[in-house]
Short mmCIF file of C-alpha atoms and ligand atoms in Angstrom, two decimals:
data_model
loop_
_atom_site.label_atom_id
_atom_site.label_comp_id
_atom_site.label_asym_id
_atom_site.label_seq_id
_atom_site.Cartn_x
_atom_site.Cartn_y
_atom_site.Cartn_z
CA UNK A 132 26.60 16.63 10.24
CA UNK A 133 25.10 14.33 12.83
CA UNK A 134 21.65 12.94 13.45
CA UNK A 135 20.72 15.54 16.04
CA UNK A 136 21.38 18.39 13.60
CA UNK A 137 18.88 17.05 11.07
CA UNK A 138 16.31 16.03 13.68
CA UNK A 139 16.36 19.52 15.20
CA UNK A 140 16.20 21.20 11.80
CA UNK A 141 13.26 19.05 10.70
CA UNK A 142 11.37 19.54 13.94
CA UNK A 143 11.87 23.30 13.84
CA UNK A 144 10.87 23.96 10.23
CA UNK A 145 8.87 20.90 9.18
CA UNK A 146 5.23 20.43 10.10
CA UNK A 147 5.14 17.53 12.54
CA UNK A 148 2.56 15.37 10.84
CA UNK A 149 4.77 12.28 11.34
CA UNK A 150 6.54 10.72 14.31
CA UNK A 151 9.62 9.19 12.66
CA UNK A 152 12.29 7.17 14.35
CA UNK A 153 15.35 9.34 14.89
CA UNK A 154 17.39 7.83 12.11
CA UNK A 155 18.45 10.16 9.30
CA UNK A 156 18.91 8.24 6.08
CA UNK A 157 21.16 9.40 3.30
CA UNK A 158 21.67 6.40 1.04
CA UNK A 159 19.85 3.25 -0.06
CA UNK A 160 20.67 0.21 -2.16
CA UNK A 161 18.45 -2.87 -2.49
CA UNK A 162 17.24 -3.89 0.96
CA UNK A 163 19.80 -1.69 2.74
CA UNK A 164 19.80 1.94 3.85
CA UNK A 165 22.55 4.00 5.51
CA UNK A 166 22.21 6.88 7.97
CA UNK A 167 24.27 10.08 8.09
CA UNK A 168 26.55 8.52 10.69
CA UNK A 169 27.44 5.61 8.45
CA UNK A 170 25.27 2.95 10.16
CA UNK A 171 23.68 0.38 7.88
CA UNK A 172 20.15 -0.97 8.32
CA UNK A 173 17.88 -3.53 6.71
CA UNK A 174 14.76 -1.61 5.63
CA UNK A 175 11.81 -3.58 6.99
CA UNK A 176 9.22 -1.00 5.99
CA UNK A 177 10.06 -0.41 2.31
CA UNK A 178 8.31 2.96 2.54
CA UNK A 179 4.99 1.23 3.20
CA UNK A 180 5.64 -1.10 0.22
CA UNK A 181 6.52 1.63 -2.27
CA UNK A 182 10.03 0.18 -2.49
CA UNK A 183 9.11 -3.41 -3.38
CA UNK A 184 11.84 -3.47 -6.06
CA UNK A 185 14.49 -2.35 -3.54
CA UNK A 186 16.15 1.01 -3.11
CA UNK A 187 17.60 2.68 -6.21
CA UNK A 188 17.06 -0.35 -8.40
CA UNK A 189 19.71 0.03 -11.15
CA UNK A 190 17.26 -0.57 -14.00
CA UNK A 191 14.69 1.87 -12.64
CA UNK A 192 17.36 4.49 -11.91
CA UNK A 193 18.71 4.11 -15.43
CA UNK A 194 15.21 4.58 -16.83
CA UNK A 195 14.49 7.65 -14.73
CA UNK A 196 17.72 9.29 -15.87
CA UNK A 197 17.30 8.55 -19.54
CA UNK A 198 13.62 9.54 -19.60
CA UNK A 199 14.41 12.72 -17.64
CA UNK A 200 16.84 13.69 -20.38
CA UNK A 201 14.29 12.85 -23.06
CA UNK A 202 10.93 14.31 -21.91
CA UNK A 203 9.41 14.71 -18.43
CA UNK A 204 6.05 16.46 -18.68
CA UNK A 205 3.60 17.30 -21.41
CA UNK A 206 0.39 17.50 -19.39
CA UNK A 207 -2.44 15.64 -21.04
CA UNK A 208 -3.22 18.64 -23.21
CA UNK A 209 -0.85 16.88 -25.58
CA UNK A 210 -0.12 13.20 -26.01
CA UNK A 211 3.20 11.56 -25.18
CA UNK A 212 4.77 8.29 -26.26
CA UNK A 213 5.03 6.67 -22.79
CA UNK A 214 1.50 6.82 -21.38
CA UNK A 215 -0.16 4.73 -24.14
CA UNK A 216 2.49 2.07 -23.68
CA UNK A 217 2.03 1.98 -19.91
CA UNK A 218 -1.74 1.85 -20.34
CA UNK A 219 -1.51 -1.20 -22.58
CA UNK A 220 1.12 -2.94 -20.45
CA UNK A 221 -0.90 -2.42 -17.26
CA UNK A 222 -4.04 -3.78 -18.92
CA UNK A 223 -2.11 -6.76 -20.28
CA UNK A 224 -0.68 -7.42 -16.83
CA UNK A 225 -3.96 -7.22 -14.94
CA UNK A 226 -6.60 -8.20 -17.50
CA UNK A 227 -8.54 -4.92 -17.33
CA UNK A 228 -9.81 -2.93 -20.32
CA UNK A 229 -8.91 0.62 -19.33
CA UNK A 230 -6.74 2.57 -16.93
CA UNK A 231 -6.68 6.10 -15.55
CA UNK A 232 -3.31 7.39 -14.31
CA UNK A 233 -2.77 9.58 -11.24
CA UNK A 234 0.17 10.25 -8.91
CA UNK A 235 -0.45 9.51 -5.24
CA UNK A 236 -2.46 6.63 -3.88
CA UNK A 237 -5.04 8.95 -2.34
CA UNK A 238 -5.66 10.52 -5.75
CA UNK A 239 -6.27 7.11 -7.27
CA UNK A 240 -8.73 6.27 -4.50
CA UNK A 241 -10.49 9.59 -5.10
CA UNK A 242 -10.64 8.71 -8.79
CA UNK A 243 -12.19 5.32 -8.01
CA UNK A 244 -14.79 6.98 -5.78
CA UNK A 245 -15.70 9.43 -8.55
CA UNK A 246 -15.85 6.59 -11.07
CA UNK A 247 -18.14 4.60 -8.77
CA UNK A 248 -20.51 7.52 -8.23
CA UNK A 249 -20.60 8.28 -11.95
CA UNK A 250 -21.26 4.63 -12.76
CA UNK A 251 -24.01 4.67 -10.15
CA UNK A 252 -25.79 7.58 -11.85
CA UNK A 253 -25.16 6.72 -15.48
CA UNK A 254 -25.45 2.93 -15.42
CA UNK A 255 -27.37 1.97 -12.31
CA UNK A 256 -29.62 5.04 -12.50
CA UNK A 257 -29.27 5.98 -8.85
CA UNK A 258 -31.03 9.37 -8.29
CA UNK A 259 -28.49 12.20 -8.63
CA UNK A 260 -26.49 12.97 -5.46
CA UNK A 261 -27.86 9.91 -3.65
CA UNK A 262 -25.08 7.41 -4.36
CA UNK A 263 -23.65 5.55 -1.36
CA UNK A 264 -20.36 3.72 -1.07
CA UNK A 265 -19.73 1.03 1.54
CA UNK A 266 -16.34 0.94 3.28
CA UNK A 267 -14.85 -1.04 6.18
CA UNK A 268 -14.00 -0.03 9.73
CA UNK A 269 -10.28 0.51 10.36
CA UNK A 270 -9.77 1.24 6.68
CA UNK A 271 -6.84 3.20 5.34
CA UNK A 272 -7.29 4.69 1.89
CA UNK A 273 -5.35 7.96 2.17
CA UNK A 274 -5.60 11.44 3.61
CA UNK A 275 -7.82 13.69 1.49
CA UNK A 276 -10.84 15.33 3.09
CA UNK A 277 -13.23 12.86 1.44
CA UNK A 278 -11.17 9.80 2.29
CA UNK A 279 -10.71 10.72 5.95
CA UNK A 280 -14.44 11.39 6.06
CA UNK A 281 -15.01 7.63 6.08
CA UNK A 282 -12.05 6.75 8.28
CA UNK A 283 -12.86 5.28 11.69
CA UNK A 284 -9.64 6.56 13.26
CA UNK A 285 -10.44 9.76 15.21
CA UNK A 286 -6.86 11.07 14.85
CA UNK A 287 -7.23 11.03 11.06
CA UNK A 288 -10.49 12.99 10.96
CA UNK A 289 -11.01 15.02 14.11
CA UNK A 290 -10.54 18.74 13.35
CA UNK A 291 -10.94 18.19 9.60
CA UNK A 292 -14.70 18.33 9.23
CA UNK A 293 -17.22 18.95 7.87
CA UNK A 294 -16.91 15.51 6.38
CA UNK A 295 -18.04 14.29 2.96
CA UNK A 296 -21.36 12.39 3.10
CA UNK A 297 -22.30 9.30 1.12
CA UNK A 298 -20.33 6.57 2.91
CA UNK A 299 -21.48 3.66 5.06
CA UNK A 300 -19.01 1.92 7.36
CA UNK A 301 -19.35 -1.80 8.11
CA UNK A 302 -17.09 -4.14 10.12
CA UNK A 303 -14.23 -5.64 8.09
CA UNK A 304 -14.59 -9.33 7.33
CA UNK A 305 -18.34 -9.38 8.03
CA UNK A 306 -20.36 -10.66 5.04
CA UNK A 307 -23.72 -10.28 6.76
CA UNK A 308 -23.00 -6.62 7.45
CA UNK A 309 -22.14 -6.11 3.78
CA UNK A 310 -25.35 -7.72 2.62
CA UNK A 311 -27.42 -5.65 5.07
CA UNK A 312 -25.72 -2.37 4.19
CA UNK A 313 -26.57 -2.56 0.50
CA UNK A 314 -29.61 -0.61 -0.64
CA UNK A 315 -30.84 0.55 -4.07
CA UNK A 316 -28.61 3.66 -3.87
CA UNK A 317 -25.40 1.72 -3.17
CA UNK A 318 -22.87 2.16 -5.96
CA UNK A 319 -19.81 0.34 -4.64
CA UNK A 320 -17.96 -1.52 -1.92
CA UNK A 321 -14.39 -0.27 -1.34
CA UNK A 322 -12.02 -2.44 0.68
CA UNK A 323 -8.40 -3.50 1.27
CA UNK A 324 -7.79 -7.24 0.66
CA UNK A 325 -5.55 -7.12 3.74
CA UNK A 326 -5.81 -4.11 6.05
CA UNK A 327 -2.15 -3.17 6.33
CA UNK A 328 -2.26 0.14 8.21
CA UNK A 329 -4.83 -1.27 10.64
CA UNK A 330 -2.16 -3.74 11.79
CA UNK A 331 -1.97 -6.42 9.07
CA UNK A 332 -5.55 -7.61 9.42
CA UNK A 333 -6.16 -10.66 7.21
CA UNK A 334 -9.89 -11.29 6.58
CA UNK A 335 -11.39 -14.76 7.10
CA UNK A 336 -10.71 -17.17 4.24
CA UNK A 337 -13.36 -16.95 1.54
CA UNK A 338 -14.35 -13.40 2.51
CA UNK A 339 -13.23 -11.76 -0.72
CA UNK A 340 -14.84 -14.38 -2.92
CA UNK A 341 -18.16 -14.25 -1.13
CA UNK A 342 -18.13 -10.46 -0.89
CA UNK A 343 -17.60 -10.34 -4.65
CA UNK A 344 -20.57 -12.66 -5.18
CA UNK A 345 -22.77 -10.43 -3.02
CA UNK A 346 -21.70 -7.31 -4.94
CA UNK A 347 -22.34 -9.02 -8.25
CA UNK A 348 -25.79 -10.19 -7.19
CA UNK A 349 -26.74 -6.71 -5.94
CA UNK A 350 -25.18 -4.91 -8.92
CA UNK A 351 -22.61 -2.83 -7.05
CA UNK A 352 -18.95 -2.30 -7.90
CA UNK A 353 -16.40 -4.37 -5.97
CA UNK A 354 -13.40 -2.05 -5.61
CA UNK A 355 -10.06 -3.31 -4.28
CA UNK A 356 -7.50 -0.90 -2.91
CA UNK A 357 -4.33 -2.87 -3.74
CA UNK A 358 -2.07 0.17 -3.32
CA UNK A 359 -0.08 -1.54 -0.57
CA UNK A 360 -0.95 -5.21 -1.09
CA UNK A 361 -0.60 -5.25 -4.89
CA UNK A 362 2.33 -5.89 -7.21
CA UNK A 363 3.72 -8.83 -5.31
CA UNK A 364 3.77 -7.74 -1.67
CA UNK A 365 1.61 -10.60 -0.38
CA UNK A 366 3.20 -13.36 -2.48
CA UNK A 367 0.73 -13.13 -5.36
CA UNK A 368 0.67 -10.40 -8.00
CA UNK A 369 -2.48 -9.05 -6.29
CA UNK A 370 -3.74 -10.04 -2.86
CA UNK A 371 -7.18 -10.75 -4.39
CA UNK A 372 -5.54 -13.52 -6.45
CA UNK A 373 -5.47 -15.67 -3.30
CA UNK A 374 -9.21 -16.15 -3.76
CA UNK A 375 -9.19 -15.93 -7.56
CA UNK A 376 -11.27 -12.81 -7.36
CA UNK A 377 -11.13 -10.13 -10.02
CA UNK A 378 -12.38 -6.82 -8.63
CA UNK A 379 -14.48 -4.56 -10.86
CA UNK A 380 -12.12 -1.72 -9.98
CA UNK A 381 -8.51 -2.13 -8.89
CA UNK A 382 -6.42 0.66 -7.41
CA UNK A 383 -2.62 0.58 -7.64
CA UNK A 384 0.06 2.94 -6.36
CA UNK A 385 3.17 2.79 -4.22
CA UNK A 386 5.53 0.27 -5.87
CA UNK A 387 4.03 1.06 -9.29
CA UNK A 388 6.60 3.87 -9.12
CA UNK A 389 9.45 1.56 -8.10
CA UNK A 390 10.21 3.65 -5.04
CA UNK A 391 11.46 6.40 -7.32
CA UNK A 392 8.48 8.44 -8.35
CA UNK A 393 4.81 8.72 -7.35
CA UNK A 394 2.65 6.80 -9.82
CA UNK A 395 -0.86 5.48 -9.21
CA UNK A 396 -3.59 4.08 -11.40
CA UNK A 397 -7.19 2.95 -11.43
CA UNK A 398 -7.98 -0.09 -13.55
CA UNK A 399 -11.41 -1.26 -14.59
CA UNK A 400 -13.58 -2.27 -17.48
CA UNK A 401 -14.80 0.05 -20.21
CA UNK A 402 -18.28 0.14 -18.65
CA UNK A 403 -16.79 2.14 -15.74
CA UNK A 404 -13.72 4.07 -16.91
CA UNK A 405 -15.28 4.62 -20.34
CA UNK A 406 -17.77 6.97 -18.65
CA UNK A 407 -15.16 9.69 -18.09
CA UNK A 408 -15.38 12.44 -20.67
CA UNK A 409 -12.89 15.27 -21.35
CA UNK A 410 -13.02 17.69 -18.45
CA UNK A 411 -14.70 15.31 -15.99
CA UNK A 412 -11.45 14.45 -14.20
CA UNK A 413 -7.74 15.12 -14.54
CA UNK A 414 -4.29 15.70 -13.11
CA UNK A 415 -1.45 17.84 -14.48
CA UNK A 416 1.16 15.23 -13.63
CA UNK A 417 -1.00 12.10 -14.08
CA UNK A 418 0.29 10.05 -17.00
CA UNK A 419 3.43 12.13 -17.44
CA UNK A 420 6.15 10.46 -19.51
CA UNK A 421 8.67 10.28 -16.67
CA UNK A 422 6.15 8.57 -14.38
CA UNK A 423 5.04 6.20 -17.12
CA UNK A 424 8.57 5.18 -18.11
CA UNK A 425 9.37 4.53 -14.44
CA UNK A 426 6.16 2.52 -13.95
CA UNK A 427 6.83 0.43 -17.07
CA UNK A 428 10.32 -0.45 -15.86
CA UNK A 429 9.07 -1.05 -12.30
CA UNK A 430 6.56 -3.61 -13.60
CA UNK A 431 9.17 -5.29 -15.79
CA UNK A 432 11.53 -5.59 -12.80
CA UNK A 433 8.80 -7.30 -10.76
CA UNK A 434 8.15 -9.74 -13.60
CA UNK A 435 11.66 -10.41 -14.88
CA UNK A 436 13.24 -10.76 -11.44
CA UNK A 437 10.41 -13.06 -10.29
CA UNK A 438 9.80 -10.89 -7.26
CA UNK A 439 6.33 -12.31 -6.67
CA UNK A 440 7.66 -15.87 -6.37
CA UNK A 441 10.60 -14.71 -4.28
CA UNK A 442 8.19 -12.91 -1.98
CA UNK A 443 6.03 -16.01 -1.57
CA UNK A 444 9.07 -18.16 -0.80
CA UNK A 445 10.84 -15.76 1.55
CA UNK A 446 7.59 -14.77 3.19
CA UNK A 447 6.75 -18.36 4.02
CA UNK A 448 10.17 -18.94 5.55
CA UNK A 449 10.13 -15.67 7.49
CA UNK A 450 6.60 -16.06 8.88
CA UNK A 451 7.34 -19.64 9.89
CA UNK A 452 10.47 -18.57 11.78
CA UNK A 453 8.82 -15.54 13.36
CA UNK A 454 5.99 -17.71 14.64
CA UNK A 455 8.55 -19.83 16.50
CA UNK A 456 9.66 -16.89 18.63
CA UNK A 457 8.53 -17.46 22.20
CA UNK A 458 7.74 -14.31 24.12
CA UNK A 459 5.23 -13.40 26.79
CA UNK A 460 4.70 -10.14 24.89
CA UNK A 461 3.47 -11.64 21.61
CA UNK A 462 -0.26 -11.98 21.05
CA UNK A 463 -0.19 -13.10 17.41
CA UNK A 464 2.12 -13.24 14.40
CA UNK A 465 0.32 -13.08 11.05
CA UNK A 466 0.50 -11.99 7.44
CA UNK A 467 0.85 -13.08 3.84
CA UNK A 468 3.97 -13.01 1.71
CA UNK A 469 6.24 -10.29 3.03
CA UNK A 470 3.48 -8.29 4.70
CA UNK A 471 3.83 -9.55 8.24
CA UNK A 472 2.86 -8.18 11.63
CA UNK A 473 3.68 -9.22 15.15
CA UNK A 474 0.88 -8.05 17.42
CA UNK A 475 2.00 -7.45 20.97
CA UNK A 476 -0.22 -7.80 24.00
CA UNK A 477 -1.55 -4.50 25.36
CA UNK A 478 0.63 -4.93 28.50
CA UNK A 479 3.80 -5.03 26.41
CA UNK A 480 4.06 -1.24 26.45
CA UNK A 481 3.53 -0.67 22.72
CA UNK A 482 5.48 -1.63 19.63
CA UNK A 483 7.50 1.58 19.55
CA UNK A 484 10.15 0.51 22.14
CA UNK A 485 10.61 -2.73 20.20
CA UNK A 486 11.14 -0.78 16.98
CA UNK A 487 13.66 1.46 18.75
CA UNK A 488 15.52 -1.63 19.98
CA UNK A 489 15.41 -3.26 16.54
CA UNK A 490 16.88 -0.06 15.10
CA UNK A 491 19.84 -0.41 17.46
CA UNK A 492 20.34 -3.88 16.00
CA UNK A 493 20.28 -2.62 12.41
CA UNK A 494 16.65 -3.31 11.48
CA UNK A 495 14.33 -0.47 10.56
CA UNK A 496 10.75 -1.31 11.49
CA UNK A 497 7.81 0.93 12.24
CA UNK A 498 5.01 0.32 14.66
CA UNK A 499 1.53 0.36 13.22
CA UNK A 500 -1.44 1.12 15.43
CA UNK A 501 0.41 1.07 18.74
CA UNK A 502 0.81 -2.66 19.22
CA UNK A 503 1.88 -4.14 15.90
CA UNK A 504 5.44 -4.39 14.58
CA UNK A 505 5.29 -4.55 10.79
CA UNK A 506 7.86 -6.49 8.77
CA UNK A 507 7.76 -5.66 5.06
CA UNK A 508 11.24 -5.73 3.49
CA UNK A 509 11.79 -5.06 -0.22
CA UNK A 510 10.79 -8.12 -2.27
CA UNK A 511 14.38 -8.60 -3.48
CA UNK A 512 15.34 -9.84 0.01
CA UNK A 513 17.23 -13.15 0.22
CA UNK A 514 16.95 -15.88 2.80
CA UNK A 515 20.40 -15.23 4.24
CA UNK A 516 19.41 -11.63 4.99
CA UNK A 517 16.21 -12.75 6.67
CA UNK A 518 18.03 -15.32 8.76
CA UNK A 519 20.47 -12.59 9.85
CA UNK A 520 17.50 -10.40 10.74
CA UNK A 521 15.81 -13.22 12.64
CA UNK A 522 18.82 -13.50 14.96
CA UNK A 523 18.46 -9.81 15.77
CA UNK A 524 14.69 -10.05 16.26
CA UNK A 525 15.08 -13.01 18.64
CA UNK A 526 17.73 -11.07 20.55
CA UNK A 527 15.43 -8.07 20.97
CA UNK A 528 12.53 -10.21 22.20
CA UNK A 529 14.89 -11.90 24.66
CA UNK A 530 15.96 -8.49 25.95
CA UNK A 531 12.34 -7.55 26.65
CA UNK A 532 11.53 -10.77 28.54
C1 LIG B 695 -0.56 4.20 1.19
C2 LIG B 695 -1.95 3.81 0.93
C3 LIG B 695 -2.85 4.72 0.35
C4 LIG B 695 -2.51 6.17 0.08
O1 LIG B 695 -1.44 6.33 -0.78
P1 LIG B 695 -0.65 7.74 -0.80
O2 LIG B 695 0.32 7.59 -1.94
O3 LIG B 695 0.04 7.85 0.53
O4 LIG B 695 -1.65 8.80 -1.01
C5 LIG B 695 -4.13 4.26 0.06
N1 LIG B 695 -4.50 3.02 0.33
C6 LIG B 695 -3.66 2.12 0.90
C7 LIG B 695 -4.13 0.72 1.15
C8 LIG B 695 -2.37 2.49 1.22
O5 LIG B 695 -1.54 1.62 1.81
#
């Protein structure tokens, strides 16, 4: 079976809500993936950072198999012996008091929004149905109807209205706008510490710290979506750690499932998550024993293999080398840890042709927002692999000169 067979099959029967590169993958191991024709590629996307631990990590695979044989799903109508352990281990890791488990990232964001509204009514005494949540322009928090309601990308929301009210959009990185947007009915500020999907947008230094101070002063929840930036991706355990900021609510997903299984979670203090009562929120698969066993092992792999430190070290090397590339097409190269973007000038003709050319050289990258090439390999990557990749990247930029 060749690539064309699978591409045609997918495009005939599958809804076309993605525009993938025409590479059909069939195997993965660590930083490498193989297509159906036997070609090998370095995975520079890591499934949008869900595969921080590398493809089919042996420890995580072993856990998923043994837990699958043991017990996979109880629903939360009954208790199981994995969820309480994950809950404690996540709280120990992050310093929060409570956690609520979900599956996809979008579900965790939805959970955080519900928690914020509930906190607004029960603790801050905002009049019922009047709570407002502040978000940033160019945000990406997922794809549910409510979440796309406060997206600023027309392609995400056009045709999906009517949209959910109760959200105020302010420019990202703008402290004055945050201060001005807060009113007595504001319950929370939801943000990404680095806007990854928007094209690796790093806010001005000090932004997170000062934004937290503003939220504290005005008594609103400071809610970090660390689904993509968390668990090591930016060279710290959480991207907010760069400014020693502890959000009131932290949202995790993606690599919490070690690239094997969807697991997400909302972490906060008792004052917030303690407000949920039986029946007020739930998920059939949230907190299932298979997910929890996988998440526990995924966290241990990050810690025991020092993936955060490796990310910081390799990221520094890689960014430094990428910045040295001379090309008339490059506008800016930026990022933190192994979340790096090369922004091309508008005249360059978009990032897609560059990604196609990189694919031919054995590097799988995906354009984000037209003009940015994202580099986000699994955090197990070694310097020799990155230096191999750099040769290929330089070659591609030379070709486009
Ligand atoms: C991927 C992502 C989400 C959504 O996660 P899904 O698992 O795709 O629903 C939310 N926020 C951020 C920052 C993300 O990167």
